Structures are given as structure tokens and as C-alpha cells.
Short mmCIF file of C-alpha atoms and ligand atoms in Angstrom, two decimals:
data_model
loop_
_atom_site.label_atom_id
_atom_site.label_comp_id
_atom_site.label_asym_id
_atom_site.label_seq_id
_atom_site.Cartn_x
_atom_site.Cartn_y
_atom_site.Cartn_z
CA MET A 20 -24.15 122.50 140.76
CA GLU A 21 -27.41 123.48 138.88
CA LEU A 22 -26.49 126.77 137.17
CA LYS A 23 -29.72 128.47 137.26
CA ASP A 24 -29.63 131.56 139.47
CA LYS A 25 -26.11 130.85 140.52
CA VAL A 26 -23.70 133.84 140.70
CA ILE A 27 -20.48 133.29 138.58
CA VAL A 28 -17.61 135.89 138.31
CA ILE A 29 -15.58 135.60 135.03
CA THR A 30 -12.38 137.62 134.76
CA GLY A 31 -11.54 138.96 131.37
CA GLY A 32 -15.20 138.66 130.42
CA GLY A 33 -15.16 141.52 127.96
CA ARG A 34 -14.18 139.40 124.94
CA GLY A 35 -12.69 136.33 123.64
CA LEU A 36 -13.14 133.16 125.67
CA GLY A 37 -14.51 135.10 128.63
CA ARG A 38 -17.43 136.34 126.43
CA ALA A 39 -18.15 132.92 125.11
CA MET A 40 -18.23 131.50 128.70
CA ALA A 41 -20.56 134.36 129.80
CA LEU A 42 -23.09 133.57 126.98
CA GLU A 43 -22.96 129.77 127.73
CA LEU A 44 -23.63 130.30 131.35
CA ALA A 45 -26.33 133.03 130.74
CA GLU A 46 -28.14 130.46 128.43
CA LYS A 47 -28.20 128.04 131.35
CA GLY A 48 -29.78 130.79 133.67
CA ALA A 49 -26.73 131.79 135.74
CA LYS A 50 -26.26 135.40 137.05
CA LEU A 51 -23.00 136.85 135.74
CA ALA A 52 -20.40 139.27 137.23
CA LEU A 53 -18.00 140.08 134.57
CA ALA A 54 -14.68 141.76 135.30
CA ASP A 55 -12.47 143.29 132.79
CA LEU A 56 -10.32 146.43 132.10
CA ASP A 57 -12.33 147.42 129.09
CA GLN A 58 -15.79 149.10 129.60
CA GLU A 59 -16.74 148.78 125.97
CA GLY A 60 -16.15 145.12 125.77
CA LEU A 61 -18.07 144.62 129.11
CA ASP A 62 -21.07 146.49 127.76
CA GLU A 63 -21.21 144.40 124.66
CA THR A 64 -20.97 141.13 126.56
CA ILE A 65 -23.62 142.24 129.10
CA ALA A 66 -26.05 143.29 126.36
CA LEU A 67 -25.65 139.78 124.85
CA CYS A 68 -26.14 138.12 128.20
CA ALA A 69 -29.32 140.15 128.81
CA GLU A 70 -30.89 138.57 125.67
CA PHE A 71 -31.07 135.45 127.85
CA GLY A 72 -33.11 137.33 130.46
CA VAL A 73 -30.45 136.79 133.23
CA GLU A 74 -28.87 139.46 135.52
CA ALA A 75 -25.37 140.39 134.22
CA ARG A 76 -23.29 143.22 135.72
CA GLY A 77 -19.91 144.53 134.64
CA TYR A 78 -16.93 145.55 136.96
CA ILE A 79 -13.88 147.40 135.89
CA ALA A 80 -11.07 145.61 137.81
CA ASN A 81 -7.38 144.96 137.28
CA VAL A 82 -6.87 141.38 138.39
CA SER A 83 -3.15 142.01 139.29
CA ASP A 84 -3.92 144.74 141.80
CA GLU A 85 -4.91 143.53 145.29
CA ASP A 86 -7.09 146.54 146.22
CA SER A 87 -9.04 146.30 142.88
CA VAL A 88 -9.61 142.45 143.35
CA VAL A 89 -10.79 142.87 146.97
CA LYS A 90 -13.20 145.66 145.88
CA LEU A 91 -14.35 143.52 143.04
CA PHE A 92 -15.53 140.63 145.33
CA ASN A 93 -16.90 143.03 148.00
CA ASP A 94 -18.98 144.68 145.15
CA VAL A 95 -20.21 141.41 143.73
CA ALA A 96 -21.15 140.14 147.23
CA ALA A 97 -23.01 143.38 147.90
CA ASP A 98 -24.73 143.51 144.46
CA PHE A 99 -25.77 139.74 144.34
CA GLY A 100 -25.60 138.62 147.89
CA ALA A 101 -24.21 135.31 146.92
CA LEU A 102 -21.06 133.75 145.05
CA HIS A 103 -20.94 130.25 143.64
CA GLY A 104 -18.32 130.37 140.98
CA LEU A 105 -15.24 131.97 139.66
CA VAL A 106 -13.56 131.56 136.15
CA ASN A 107 -10.01 132.83 136.40
CA ASN A 108 -9.79 133.53 132.57
CA ALA A 109 -8.14 136.98 132.31
CA GLY A 110 -4.66 136.49 130.78
CA ILE A 111 -1.99 138.10 128.49
CA THR A 112 0.95 137.01 126.58
CA ARG A 113 4.32 138.83 126.02
CA ASP A 114 6.13 136.28 123.81
CA GLY A 115 9.85 136.29 123.02
CA LEU A 116 12.75 134.07 122.91
CA PHE A 117 14.56 133.37 126.44
CA ILE A 118 17.77 134.57 124.67
CA LYS A 119 18.31 135.25 120.94
CA VAL A 120 21.62 134.48 119.34
CA LYS A 121 22.88 135.54 115.97
CA GLU A 122 26.29 134.50 114.68
CA GLY A 123 27.41 133.38 118.04
CA LYS A 124 26.45 136.62 119.78
CA VAL A 125 23.57 137.20 122.18
CA VAL A 126 21.35 139.91 120.47
CA SER A 127 18.37 140.06 122.81
CA LYS A 128 16.83 138.33 125.97
CA MET A 129 13.32 138.14 127.50
CA SER A 130 13.00 141.41 129.50
CA LEU A 131 12.30 141.37 133.16
CA ASP A 132 9.33 143.71 132.46
CA ASN A 133 7.71 141.14 130.05
CA TRP A 134 8.31 138.39 132.52
CA ASN A 135 6.75 140.50 135.39
CA LEU A 136 3.80 141.69 133.41
CA VAL A 137 2.71 138.13 132.46
CA MET A 138 3.31 137.04 136.05
CA ASP A 139 1.25 139.88 137.54
CA VAL A 140 -1.85 139.24 135.31
CA ASN A 141 -1.88 135.37 134.69
CA LEU A 142 -0.35 134.13 138.01
CA THR A 143 -0.87 136.85 140.64
CA GLY A 144 -4.27 137.73 139.29
CA THR A 145 -5.41 134.14 139.49
CA PHE A 146 -4.04 133.92 143.04
CA LEU A 147 -5.87 137.04 144.22
CA CYS A 148 -9.10 136.32 142.60
CA GLY A 149 -9.11 132.68 143.71
CA ARG A 150 -8.36 133.78 147.25
CA GLU A 151 -11.00 136.57 147.43
CA ALA A 152 -13.67 134.34 145.81
CA ALA A 153 -13.05 131.52 148.40
CA ILE A 154 -13.34 134.03 151.16
CA LYS A 155 -16.52 135.44 149.89
CA MET A 156 -18.01 131.98 149.35
CA ILE A 157 -17.23 130.99 152.86
CA GLU A 158 -18.50 134.29 154.33
CA LEU A 159 -21.73 134.14 152.30
CA GLY A 160 -22.23 130.46 153.23
CA ASN A 161 -22.17 129.31 149.69
CA GLN A 162 -20.56 126.15 148.06
CA GLY A 163 -19.04 126.70 144.73
CA CYS A 164 -16.28 126.08 142.13
CA ILE A 165 -13.19 127.87 140.95
CA ILE A 166 -11.94 127.18 137.49
CA ASN A 167 -8.37 128.40 136.35
CA ILE A 168 -7.76 128.78 132.65
CA SER A 169 -4.39 127.11 131.94
CA SER A 170 -3.11 126.37 128.50
CA ILE A 171 -1.64 123.60 126.35
CA SER A 172 1.61 125.67 126.75
CA ARG A 173 1.93 124.76 130.41
CA SER A 174 4.17 121.92 129.58
CA GLY A 175 6.70 124.20 127.83
CA ASN A 176 6.59 126.06 124.50
CA MET A 177 9.21 128.01 122.48
CA GLY A 178 9.06 131.69 122.92
CA GLN A 179 6.83 131.56 126.04
CA THR A 180 9.08 131.18 129.08
CA ASN A 181 6.98 133.63 130.99
CA TYR A 182 3.48 132.44 129.84
CA THR A 183 4.24 128.71 130.24
CA ALA A 184 5.46 129.28 133.76
CA THR A 185 2.24 131.02 134.70
CA LYS A 186 0.05 128.36 133.04
CA ALA A 187 1.74 125.52 134.81
CA GLY A 188 1.32 127.50 138.01
CA VAL A 189 -2.40 128.11 137.70
CA GLN A 190 -3.02 124.43 137.07
CA ALA A 191 -1.02 123.57 140.11
CA MET A 192 -2.92 126.18 142.21
CA ALA A 193 -6.21 124.55 141.30
CA VAL A 194 -4.92 121.17 142.50
CA THR A 195 -3.72 122.83 145.83
CA TRP A 196 -7.08 124.67 146.26
CA SER A 197 -9.01 121.45 145.62
CA LYS A 198 -7.23 119.82 148.54
CA GLU A 199 -7.53 122.86 150.86
CA LEU A 200 -11.03 124.03 150.01
CA ALA A 201 -12.98 120.71 149.89
CA ARG A 202 -13.89 120.92 153.58
CA TYR A 203 -15.84 124.16 152.63
CA GLY A 204 -17.65 122.63 149.78
CA ILE A 205 -15.52 124.51 147.39
CA ARG A 206 -14.12 122.69 144.21
CA ALA A 207 -11.26 123.84 141.89
CA ALA A 208 -10.24 122.73 138.57
CA SER A 209 -8.47 123.90 135.46
CA ILE A 210 -8.77 123.78 131.61
CA ALA A 211 -5.88 123.65 129.25
CA PRO A 212 -7.12 124.92 125.84
CA GLY A 213 -5.15 124.23 122.74
CA PHE A 214 -5.09 127.03 120.17
CA ILE A 215 -8.61 128.70 120.08
CA GLY A 216 -9.68 131.26 117.59
CA THR A 217 -9.73 134.48 119.60
CA GLU A 218 -7.95 137.77 119.22
CA MET A 219 -5.05 136.26 121.38
CA VAL A 220 -4.27 133.54 118.85
CA LEU A 221 -5.56 135.31 115.59
CA SER A 222 -3.09 138.06 116.21
CA MET A 223 -0.14 135.67 115.84
CA LYS A 224 1.95 136.09 112.74
CA PRO A 225 0.10 134.39 109.80
CA GLU A 226 3.07 132.13 109.10
CA ALA A 227 3.36 131.04 112.69
CA LEU A 228 -0.40 130.47 112.94
CA ALA A 229 -0.44 128.35 109.62
CA LYS A 230 2.34 126.25 111.04
CA VAL A 231 0.29 125.68 114.30
CA GLU A 232 -2.77 124.79 112.34
CA ALA A 233 -1.06 122.26 110.22
CA THR A 234 0.31 120.41 113.32
CA ILE A 235 -3.08 120.10 114.99
CA PRO A 236 -4.57 116.49 114.47
CA ALA A 237 -7.99 118.04 114.27
CA LYS A 238 -6.66 120.28 111.48
CA ARG A 239 -8.43 123.40 112.80
CA LEU A 240 -8.27 125.87 115.63
CA GLY A 241 -10.70 125.23 118.62
CA LYS A 242 -13.83 127.31 118.90
CA PRO A 243 -14.51 129.52 121.95
CA GLN A 244 -17.76 127.61 122.45
CA GLU A 245 -15.89 124.47 122.98
CA ILE A 246 -14.01 125.90 125.92
CA ALA A 247 -17.20 127.57 127.20
CA ASN A 248 -18.95 124.18 127.12
CA THR A 249 -16.02 122.72 129.26
CA VAL A 250 -16.51 125.48 131.83
CA ALA A 251 -20.35 124.69 132.07
CA PHE A 252 -19.35 120.91 132.40
CA ILE A 253 -17.08 121.49 135.31
CA LEU A 254 -19.35 123.79 137.19
CA GLN A 255 -22.29 121.47 136.75
CA ASN A 256 -20.46 118.20 137.74
CA ASP A 257 -19.85 118.20 141.41
CA TYR A 258 -17.29 115.22 141.26
CA VAL A 259 -14.91 117.00 138.96
CA ASN A 260 -12.30 118.45 141.32
CA GLY A 261 -8.60 119.14 141.26
CA ARG A 262 -8.10 118.01 137.66
CA CYS A 263 -7.19 119.66 134.44
CA ILE A 264 -9.30 119.08 131.35
CA GLU A 265 -7.35 119.38 128.06
CA VAL A 266 -9.36 120.71 125.12
CA ASP A 267 -6.81 120.81 122.27
CA GLY A 268 -7.87 118.76 119.21
CA ALA A 269 -5.10 116.23 120.21
CA LEU A 270 -2.31 118.70 119.70
CA ARG A 271 1.00 118.07 121.71
CA LEU A 272 3.63 120.83 121.78
P1 LIG B 1 -8.16 137.81 125.04
O1 LIG B 1 -9.14 137.70 123.84
O2 LIG B 1 -6.83 138.49 124.89
O3 LIG B 1 -8.97 138.16 126.26
C1 LIG B 1 -8.32 138.31 127.50
C2 LIG B 1 -9.17 139.20 128.39
O4 LIG B 1 -8.62 139.49 129.65
C3 LIG B 1 -9.53 140.65 127.82
O5 LIG B 1 -10.80 140.91 127.92
C4 LIG B 1 -8.54 141.46 128.60
O6 LIG B 1 -9.11 142.88 128.78
C5 LIG B 1 -8.59 140.82 129.95
N1 LIG B 1 -7.54 141.17 130.75
C6 LIG B 1 -6.23 141.33 130.48
N2 LIG B 1 -5.55 141.79 131.52
C7 LIG B 1 -6.50 141.94 132.48
C8 LIG B 1 -6.28 142.50 133.82
N3 LIG B 1 -5.05 142.78 134.32
N4 LIG B 1 -7.45 142.54 134.63
C9 LIG B 1 -8.63 142.20 134.03
N5 LIG B 1 -8.76 141.75 132.80
C10 LIG B 1 -7.68 141.68 132.11
O7 LIG B 1 -7.72 136.31 125.37
P2 LIG B 1 -8.45 134.84 125.16
O8 LIG B 1 -7.82 134.25 124.02
O9 LIG B 1 -9.86 135.01 125.39
O10 LIG B 1 -7.93 134.06 126.42
C11 LIG B 1 -8.50 133.92 127.68
C12 LIG B 1 -7.71 133.01 128.54
O11 LIG B 1 -7.49 131.78 127.93
C13 LIG B 1 -6.41 133.56 128.93
O12 LIG B 1 -6.02 133.26 130.20
C14 LIG B 1 -5.47 132.70 128.02
O13 LIG B 1 -4.13 132.73 128.43
C15 LIG B 1 -6.12 131.43 127.83
N6 LIG B 1 -5.89 130.68 126.76
C16 LIG B 1 -6.28 131.06 125.57
C17 LIG B 1 -5.99 130.25 124.45
C18 LIG B 1 -6.43 130.68 123.12
O14 LIG B 1 -6.10 129.90 122.11
N7 LIG B 1 -7.06 131.78 122.85
C19 LIG B 1 -5.30 129.09 124.67
C20 LIG B 1 -5.01 128.66 125.86
C21 LIG B 1 -5.32 129.48 126.87
P3 LIG B 1 -8.76 144.02 127.72
O15 LIG B 1 -9.77 143.71 126.61
O16 LIG B 1 -9.02 145.22 128.41
O17 LIG B 1 -7.38 143.74 127.29
#
């Protein structure tokens, strides 16, 4: 897909990886619809995209809320009259051990609230946005591509029972969608980033972060730009479909 003048939705586009993706696609001439909970972050990303002379609009939307997601895609279709791509990027963590035991006694457990919160945003949010994007692409007669942002943690990681389950899920959903939606000219793929230097990672405890960095064969965190490049690559290459691209500096958890 040639990106010039194509309409791409990025969830969580207000900051972090979503902002880097928006700037990369803006530089390539795409029109951007950025969804986030935070107006200030959206405004900043939009101002940065505007420097490339492309149309960029912000939408306050909660990806875990069905009405909000349906409204988001209706609004995007009305504003742009087309839809060619979605990056399911919005995501959260609520890390904690599955169970914590001290001197033979269980002292804490992962709460159902923290399980549900992460499921709602990462898994249900990706499901709802993917579904509504596919509906709009078909209704508008556009071919396109959906990218789910998974994680290196998708294969299991200490302290992330909730997050790992969602990131395995979004990768599997992309495979399913690639099979179901190919007949409509819609591709789906996923990206599994390693540890990338955004707020999500930089807010880890310094000891934990130093430990992670030491184990990365590349000996550094990934750059948001390195994930943004991968998004552009998948969107542009029409034969990438159903697969997960790992961008992790060779780290294995
Ligand atoms: P981030 O800096 O925390 O940004 C996440 C964005 O998602 C924020 O703009 C946030 O909005 C938005 N968001 C959260 N909940 C939302 C909701 N319910 N509806 C709409 N937007 C919502 O995270 P990041 O590091 O850029 O990560 C982006 C994606 O990459 C996530 O899916 C993450 O799991 C994945 N990932 C990141 C890394 C990494 O190393 N950074 C590694 C692997 C995978 P607010 O600003 O309002 O909170």
C-alpha cells in the first residue's frame, strides 16, 4: 500500500510508540486519525504531524468501551470518507505476581480488578477497534491493513500474567483476521516489540530496568522510531499478512 493520502487510525496516538508511528506515517504523507484518552497528548502529536503538511485529527475515545469505539470509527469515516489502516497500539500494564508468598504464607495475589483492567484495554480494545475498522473498510470500499501491537512478553513473563495473556491474544487475533478478511482485501499482522524507551518502560523500577538492559544482546533499549519503521513496513508491503514481526534486539525472556 502506498501511504500517501491513505487514512490510518492509531489508538494511543497521544504519546509513546503511538506518537512515533504517527510521525513516521505523516512523513510518508498519510492522513492520520489519532485516538486517545488524553487531549493534551493528542494536540501535541497533531501539531507535530501538521509540520509534515498532512491532515491529522484527534479523537477522544476509550478503546475498551464499545459505544466509544463505534463512534470513533463513524466519526473517522465521516471526517475522512475513507479508512485504509488501523494500528491497535493503546495498551496498559498492571504488573504484579500471580501469587506472592512470604515464609510459607500467601501474602498477596493478582487482583481481579488488575486482570480485568488490562483485559479491557489491551484485548477487548483491540477486538472492538479491529472489528469496527474492518466494518468501515468494507462499507467504504477500501482495502487496508490492521496491525496489533503485541509484545515480547506474549510468550510469558514474570509478574505479567494479565499483560502476557492479552499480548498472546492480540497476536492470535491478527492471524485469525488475516484468514477471515483476506477475501475483502484486508490484511492483519502484529508486531512484538522488546523493551522500548517509552514512559511505559522508563517508569519501571531502575533496578529492574538495569537488569533488563543488561540481558538484551543489543545492550540497549529499542527506540520508538524502530517500531514506527516496522509499522510503515507492514502497511507498505502487501504480502506481509498474518505474521508477527519481532523487534527486540535479540532478547528472549
Ligand atoms: P504508553 O506510553 O503508556 O502509551 C500508551 C497510550 O495508550 C497512551 O497514549 C494512553 O493514553 C493510551 N491509552 C491507554 N488506555 C487507553 C484507552 N482505554 N483508550 C484509548 N487510549 C488508551 O505506552 P507505549 O510504551 O507507547 O506502548 C504502546 C503499545 O506498545 C502498548 O500496547 C504496549 O503494550 C506495547 N508495547 C510497548 C513496549 C515498550 O517497551 N514500550 C514493548 C512491547 C509492547 P493516556 O496518555 O491517556 O494514558
